[in-house]
mmCIF file of C-alpha atoms and ligand atoms in Angstrom:
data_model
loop_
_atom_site.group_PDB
_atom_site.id
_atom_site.type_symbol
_atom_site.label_atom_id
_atom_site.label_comp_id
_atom_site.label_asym_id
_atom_site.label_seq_id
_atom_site.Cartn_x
_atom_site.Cartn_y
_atom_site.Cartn_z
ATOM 1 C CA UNK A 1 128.558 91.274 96.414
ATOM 2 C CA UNK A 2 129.184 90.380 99.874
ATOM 3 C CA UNK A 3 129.924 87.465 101.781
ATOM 4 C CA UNK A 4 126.923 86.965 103.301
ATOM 5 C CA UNK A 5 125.307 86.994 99.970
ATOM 6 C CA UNK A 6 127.522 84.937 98.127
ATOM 7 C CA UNK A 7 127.327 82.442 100.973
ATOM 8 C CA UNK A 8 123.303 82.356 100.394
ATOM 9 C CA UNK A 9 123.691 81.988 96.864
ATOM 10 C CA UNK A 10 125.641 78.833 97.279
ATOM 11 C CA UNK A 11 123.811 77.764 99.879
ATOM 12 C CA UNK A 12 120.569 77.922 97.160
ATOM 13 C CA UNK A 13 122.709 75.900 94.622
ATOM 14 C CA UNK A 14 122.744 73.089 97.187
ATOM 15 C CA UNK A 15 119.120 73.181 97.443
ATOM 16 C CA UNK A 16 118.316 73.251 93.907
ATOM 17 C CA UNK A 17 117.290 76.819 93.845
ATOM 18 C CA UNK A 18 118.774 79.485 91.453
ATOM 19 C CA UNK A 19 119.918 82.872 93.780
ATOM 20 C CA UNK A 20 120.347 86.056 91.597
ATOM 21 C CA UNK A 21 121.303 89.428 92.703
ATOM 22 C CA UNK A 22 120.414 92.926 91.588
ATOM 23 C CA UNK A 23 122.019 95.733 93.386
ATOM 24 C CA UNK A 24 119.180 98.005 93.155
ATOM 25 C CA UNK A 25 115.478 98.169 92.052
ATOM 26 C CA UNK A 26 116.075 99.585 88.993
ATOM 27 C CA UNK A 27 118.272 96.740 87.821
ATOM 28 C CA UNK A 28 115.805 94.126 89.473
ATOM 29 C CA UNK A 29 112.758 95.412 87.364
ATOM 30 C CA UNK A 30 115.145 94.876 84.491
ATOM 31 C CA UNK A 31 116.419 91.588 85.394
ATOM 32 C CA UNK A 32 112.543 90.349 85.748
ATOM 33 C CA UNK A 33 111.375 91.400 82.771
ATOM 34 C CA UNK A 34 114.614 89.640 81.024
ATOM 35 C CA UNK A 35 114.209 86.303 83.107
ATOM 36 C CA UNK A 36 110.367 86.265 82.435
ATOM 37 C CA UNK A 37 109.293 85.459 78.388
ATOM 38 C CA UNK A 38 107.525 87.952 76.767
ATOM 39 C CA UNK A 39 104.577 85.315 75.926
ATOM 40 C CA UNK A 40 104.514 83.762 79.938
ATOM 41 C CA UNK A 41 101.124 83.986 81.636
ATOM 42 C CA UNK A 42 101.911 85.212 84.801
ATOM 43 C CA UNK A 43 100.168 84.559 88.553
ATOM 44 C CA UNK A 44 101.004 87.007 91.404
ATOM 45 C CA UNK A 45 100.488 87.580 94.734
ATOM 46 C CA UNK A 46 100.230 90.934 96.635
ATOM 47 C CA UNK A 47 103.296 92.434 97.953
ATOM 48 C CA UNK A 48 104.665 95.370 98.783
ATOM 49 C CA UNK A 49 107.805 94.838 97.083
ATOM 50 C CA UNK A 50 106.782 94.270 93.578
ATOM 51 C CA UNK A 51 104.744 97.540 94.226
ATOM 52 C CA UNK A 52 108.001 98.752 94.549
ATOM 53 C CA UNK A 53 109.518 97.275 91.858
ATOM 54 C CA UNK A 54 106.480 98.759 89.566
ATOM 55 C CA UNK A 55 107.012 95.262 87.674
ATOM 56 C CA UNK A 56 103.621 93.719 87.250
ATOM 57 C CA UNK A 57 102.386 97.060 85.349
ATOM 58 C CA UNK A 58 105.401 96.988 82.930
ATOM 59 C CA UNK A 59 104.656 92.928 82.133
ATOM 60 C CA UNK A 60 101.213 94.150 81.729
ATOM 61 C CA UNK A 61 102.299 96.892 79.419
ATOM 62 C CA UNK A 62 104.883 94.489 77.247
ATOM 63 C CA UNK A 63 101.842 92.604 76.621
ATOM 64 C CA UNK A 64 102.313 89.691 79.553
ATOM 65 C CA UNK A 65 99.217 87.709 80.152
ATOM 66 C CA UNK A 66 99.000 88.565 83.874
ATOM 67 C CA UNK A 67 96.286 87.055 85.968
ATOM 68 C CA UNK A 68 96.319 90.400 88.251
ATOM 69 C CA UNK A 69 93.414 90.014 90.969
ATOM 70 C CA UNK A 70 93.975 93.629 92.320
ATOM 71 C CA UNK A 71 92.328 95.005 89.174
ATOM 72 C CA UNK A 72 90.248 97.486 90.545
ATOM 73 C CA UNK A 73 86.371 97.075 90.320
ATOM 74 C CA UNK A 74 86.036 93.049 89.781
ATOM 75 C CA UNK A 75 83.945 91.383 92.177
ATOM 76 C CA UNK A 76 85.638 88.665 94.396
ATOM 77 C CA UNK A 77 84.377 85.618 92.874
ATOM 78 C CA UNK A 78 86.871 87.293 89.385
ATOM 79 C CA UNK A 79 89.608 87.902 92.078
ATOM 80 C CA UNK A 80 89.482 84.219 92.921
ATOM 81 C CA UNK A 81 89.056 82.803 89.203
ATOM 82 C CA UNK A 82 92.410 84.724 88.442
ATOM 83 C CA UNK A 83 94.148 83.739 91.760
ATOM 84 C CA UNK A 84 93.384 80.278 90.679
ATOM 85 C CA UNK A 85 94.776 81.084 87.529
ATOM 86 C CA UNK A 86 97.866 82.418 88.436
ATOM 87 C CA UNK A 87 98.722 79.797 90.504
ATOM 88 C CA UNK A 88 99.227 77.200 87.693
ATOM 89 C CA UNK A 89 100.745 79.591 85.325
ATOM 90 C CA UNK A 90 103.964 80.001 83.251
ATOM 91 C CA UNK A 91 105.253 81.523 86.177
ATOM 92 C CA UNK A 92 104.555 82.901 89.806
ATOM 93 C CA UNK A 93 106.313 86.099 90.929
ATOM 94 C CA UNK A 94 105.869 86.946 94.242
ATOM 95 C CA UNK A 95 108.047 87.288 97.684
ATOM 96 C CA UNK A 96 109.074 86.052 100.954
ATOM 97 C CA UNK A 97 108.569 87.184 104.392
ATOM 98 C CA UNK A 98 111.910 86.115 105.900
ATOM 99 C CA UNK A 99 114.833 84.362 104.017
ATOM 100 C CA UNK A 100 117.427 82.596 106.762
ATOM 101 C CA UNK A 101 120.834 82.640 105.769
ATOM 102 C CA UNK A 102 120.702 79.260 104.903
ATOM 103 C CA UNK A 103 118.209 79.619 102.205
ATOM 104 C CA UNK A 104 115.163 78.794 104.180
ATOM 105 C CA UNK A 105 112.068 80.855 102.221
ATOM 106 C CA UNK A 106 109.027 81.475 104.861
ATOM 107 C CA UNK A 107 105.834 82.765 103.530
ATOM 108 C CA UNK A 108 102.600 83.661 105.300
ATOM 109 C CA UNK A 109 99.298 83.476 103.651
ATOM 110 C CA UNK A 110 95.750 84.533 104.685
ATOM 111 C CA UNK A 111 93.719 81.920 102.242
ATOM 112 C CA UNK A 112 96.881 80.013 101.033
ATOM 113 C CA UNK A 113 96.787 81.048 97.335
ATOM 114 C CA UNK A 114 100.582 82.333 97.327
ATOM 115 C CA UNK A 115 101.435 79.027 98.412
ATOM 116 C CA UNK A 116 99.798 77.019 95.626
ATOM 117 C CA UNK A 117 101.404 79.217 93.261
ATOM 118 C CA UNK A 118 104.654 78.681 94.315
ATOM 119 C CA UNK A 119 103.816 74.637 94.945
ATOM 120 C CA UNK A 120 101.814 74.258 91.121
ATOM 121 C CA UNK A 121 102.957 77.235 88.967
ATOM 122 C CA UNK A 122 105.556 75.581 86.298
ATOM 123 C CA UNK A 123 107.964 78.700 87.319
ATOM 124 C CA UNK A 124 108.538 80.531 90.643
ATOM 125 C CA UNK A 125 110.483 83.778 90.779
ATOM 126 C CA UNK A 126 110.979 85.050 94.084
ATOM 127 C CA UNK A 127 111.897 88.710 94.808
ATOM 128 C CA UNK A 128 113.448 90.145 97.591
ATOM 129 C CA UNK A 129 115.567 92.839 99.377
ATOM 130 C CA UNK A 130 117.754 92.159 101.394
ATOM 131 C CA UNK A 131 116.232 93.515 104.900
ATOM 132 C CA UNK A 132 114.448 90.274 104.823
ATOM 133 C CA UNK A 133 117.531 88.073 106.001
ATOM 134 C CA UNK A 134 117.436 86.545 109.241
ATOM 135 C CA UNK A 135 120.244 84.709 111.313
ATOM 136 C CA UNK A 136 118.513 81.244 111.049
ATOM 137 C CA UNK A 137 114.830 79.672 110.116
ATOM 138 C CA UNK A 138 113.299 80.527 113.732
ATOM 139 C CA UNK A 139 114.087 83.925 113.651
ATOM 140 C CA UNK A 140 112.755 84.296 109.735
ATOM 141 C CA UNK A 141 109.108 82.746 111.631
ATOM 142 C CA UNK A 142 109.275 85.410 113.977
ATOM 143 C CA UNK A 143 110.331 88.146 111.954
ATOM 144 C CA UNK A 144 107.259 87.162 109.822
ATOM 145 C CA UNK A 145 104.482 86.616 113.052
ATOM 146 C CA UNK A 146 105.901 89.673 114.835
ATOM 147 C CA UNK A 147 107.119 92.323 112.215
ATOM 148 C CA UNK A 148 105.956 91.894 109.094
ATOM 149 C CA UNK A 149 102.157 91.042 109.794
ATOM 150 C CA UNK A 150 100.976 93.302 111.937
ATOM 151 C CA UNK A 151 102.700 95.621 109.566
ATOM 152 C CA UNK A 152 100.588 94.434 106.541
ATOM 153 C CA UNK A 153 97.549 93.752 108.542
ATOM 154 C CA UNK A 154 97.904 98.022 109.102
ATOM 155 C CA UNK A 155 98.698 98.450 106.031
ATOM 156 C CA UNK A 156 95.699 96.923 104.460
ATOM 157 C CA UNK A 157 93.516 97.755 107.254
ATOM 158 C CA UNK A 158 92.590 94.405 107.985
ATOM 159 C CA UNK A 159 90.628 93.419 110.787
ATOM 160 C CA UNK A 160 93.026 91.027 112.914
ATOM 161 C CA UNK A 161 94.037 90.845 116.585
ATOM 162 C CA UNK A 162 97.329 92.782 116.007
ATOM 163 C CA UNK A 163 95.477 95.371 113.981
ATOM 164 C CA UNK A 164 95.386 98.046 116.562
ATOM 165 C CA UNK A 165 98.649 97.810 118.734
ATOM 166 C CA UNK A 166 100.868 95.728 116.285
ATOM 167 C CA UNK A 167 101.331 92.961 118.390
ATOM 168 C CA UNK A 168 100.609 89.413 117.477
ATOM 169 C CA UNK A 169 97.585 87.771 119.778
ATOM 170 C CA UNK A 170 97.073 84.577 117.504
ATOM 171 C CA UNK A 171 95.327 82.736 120.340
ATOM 172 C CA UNK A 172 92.893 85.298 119.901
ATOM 173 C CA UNK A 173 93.129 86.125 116.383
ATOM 174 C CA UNK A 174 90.475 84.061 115.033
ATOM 175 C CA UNK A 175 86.832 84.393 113.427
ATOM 176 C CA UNK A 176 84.198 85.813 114.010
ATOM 177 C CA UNK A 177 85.998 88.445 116.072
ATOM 178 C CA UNK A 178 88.647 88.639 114.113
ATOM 179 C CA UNK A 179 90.283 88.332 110.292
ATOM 180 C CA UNK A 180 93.162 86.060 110.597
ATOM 181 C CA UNK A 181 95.691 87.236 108.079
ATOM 182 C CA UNK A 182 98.689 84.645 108.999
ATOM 183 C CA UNK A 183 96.572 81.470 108.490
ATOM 184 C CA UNK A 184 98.640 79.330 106.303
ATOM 185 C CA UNK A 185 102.666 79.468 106.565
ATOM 186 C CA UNK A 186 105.216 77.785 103.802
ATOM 187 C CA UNK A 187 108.500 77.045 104.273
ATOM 188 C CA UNK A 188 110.623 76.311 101.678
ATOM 189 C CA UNK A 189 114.047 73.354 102.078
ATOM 190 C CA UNK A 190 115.067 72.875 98.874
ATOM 191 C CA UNK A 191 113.417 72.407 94.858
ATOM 192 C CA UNK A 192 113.115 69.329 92.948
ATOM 193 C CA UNK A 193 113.077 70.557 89.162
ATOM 194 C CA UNK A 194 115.989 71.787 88.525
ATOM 195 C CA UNK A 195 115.570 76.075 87.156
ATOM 196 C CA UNK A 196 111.901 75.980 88.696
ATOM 197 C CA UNK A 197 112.982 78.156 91.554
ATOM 198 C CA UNK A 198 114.471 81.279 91.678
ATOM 199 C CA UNK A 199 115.308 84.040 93.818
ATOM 200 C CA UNK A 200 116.764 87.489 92.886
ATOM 201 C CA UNK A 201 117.539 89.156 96.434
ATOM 202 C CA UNK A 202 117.567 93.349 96.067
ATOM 203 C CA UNK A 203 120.746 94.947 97.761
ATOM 204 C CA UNK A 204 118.389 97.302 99.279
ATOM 205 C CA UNK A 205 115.339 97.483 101.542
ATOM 206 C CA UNK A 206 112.268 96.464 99.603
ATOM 207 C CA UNK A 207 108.610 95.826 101.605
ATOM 208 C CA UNK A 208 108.539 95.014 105.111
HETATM 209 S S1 SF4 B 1 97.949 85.590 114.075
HETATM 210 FE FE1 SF4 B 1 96.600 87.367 113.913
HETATM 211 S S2 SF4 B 1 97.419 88.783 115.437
HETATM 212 FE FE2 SF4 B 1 99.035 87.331 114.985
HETATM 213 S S3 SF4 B 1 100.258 88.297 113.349
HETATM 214 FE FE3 SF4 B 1 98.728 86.889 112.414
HETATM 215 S S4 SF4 B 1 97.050 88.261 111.887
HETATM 216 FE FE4 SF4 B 1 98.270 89.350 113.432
#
């Protein structure tokens, strides 16, 4: 592991948070399905890592009660009963758009329900490659304004101001014109219950 990891890791201890490390996807999926129980009801959010990962399909599989809203065909007043859901479950697995190398988490959200289940679900397991480390907590904000949103907002096809030329015009970027996907932001300092919040960084380049 390097420094720079290691350094984050303790840096998390300071703030209450557990940091774990997987060198690869392969050994994160593992490490996931090992940290969460078996019998955990589980709330996600979307995100292109964990599509990587393949994870939520294998907790599905082991028999996981996930409360998946990208089940295809259910109408969005479903999709909202099981994001409500999953946000005060046994535990919340999603990830960040920036980590600084202090341990700051940032998170963007377009109707905020990521961010109640990290504030209300009784766990929070965070996963993340490593590509998403930035020098320091203003850099992690731009990284994910600048980079990472426009990137998801093409990604998704999703009608916001950046949508076309992948540049951020949030003065502009507002209804009825347009679908504001950065509405909310969360930054995280530090955890009060000790074990609530974890982290497993990916030594490898997961999402955007
Ligand atoms: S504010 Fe609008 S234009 Fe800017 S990154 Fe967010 S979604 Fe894109």
């Amino acid at each position: 592991m390097d420094k720079k990891i290691e350094s984050l890791i303790q840096s998390w201890e300071k703030r209450n948070i557990l940091g774990l490390y997987s060198v690869n996807k392969e050994e994160a999926a593992k490490k996931i399905l090992s940290l969460i129980p078996a019998a955990a009801s589980i709330g996600i959010s979307g995100s292109l890592t964990l599509d990587q990962l393949g994870v939520v399909k294998k907790l599905e599989e082991r028999g996981n009660k996930v409360f998946n809203q990208y089940k295809p065909r259910i109408s969005w007043d479903e999709s909202l009963e099981l994001r409500n859901s999953g946000s005060v479950a046994d535990y919340y697995l999603t990830s960040a758009n920036a980590i600084s190398e202090k341990g700051e988490l940032v998170f963007f959200s377009g109707w905020g329900h990521r961010i109640s289940g990290i504030s209300n679900a009784k766990n929070v397991l965070v996963v993340c490659g490593i590509n998403k480390i930035t020098p320091n907590l203003e850099s992690g904000l731009k990284r994910s304004r600048e980079y990472v949103t426009p990137l998801n907002c093409k990604r998704l096809n999703w009608n916001s101001a950046c949508l076309s030329e992948g540049v951020c015009r949030k003065d502009i970027c507002l209804l009825p014109e347009y679908k504001r996907m950065c509405c909310q932001i969360l930054v995280i300092e530090a955890e009060v219950v000790p074990g609530r919040l974890k982290v497993l960084l990916v030594g490898e380049t997961l999402g955007f």
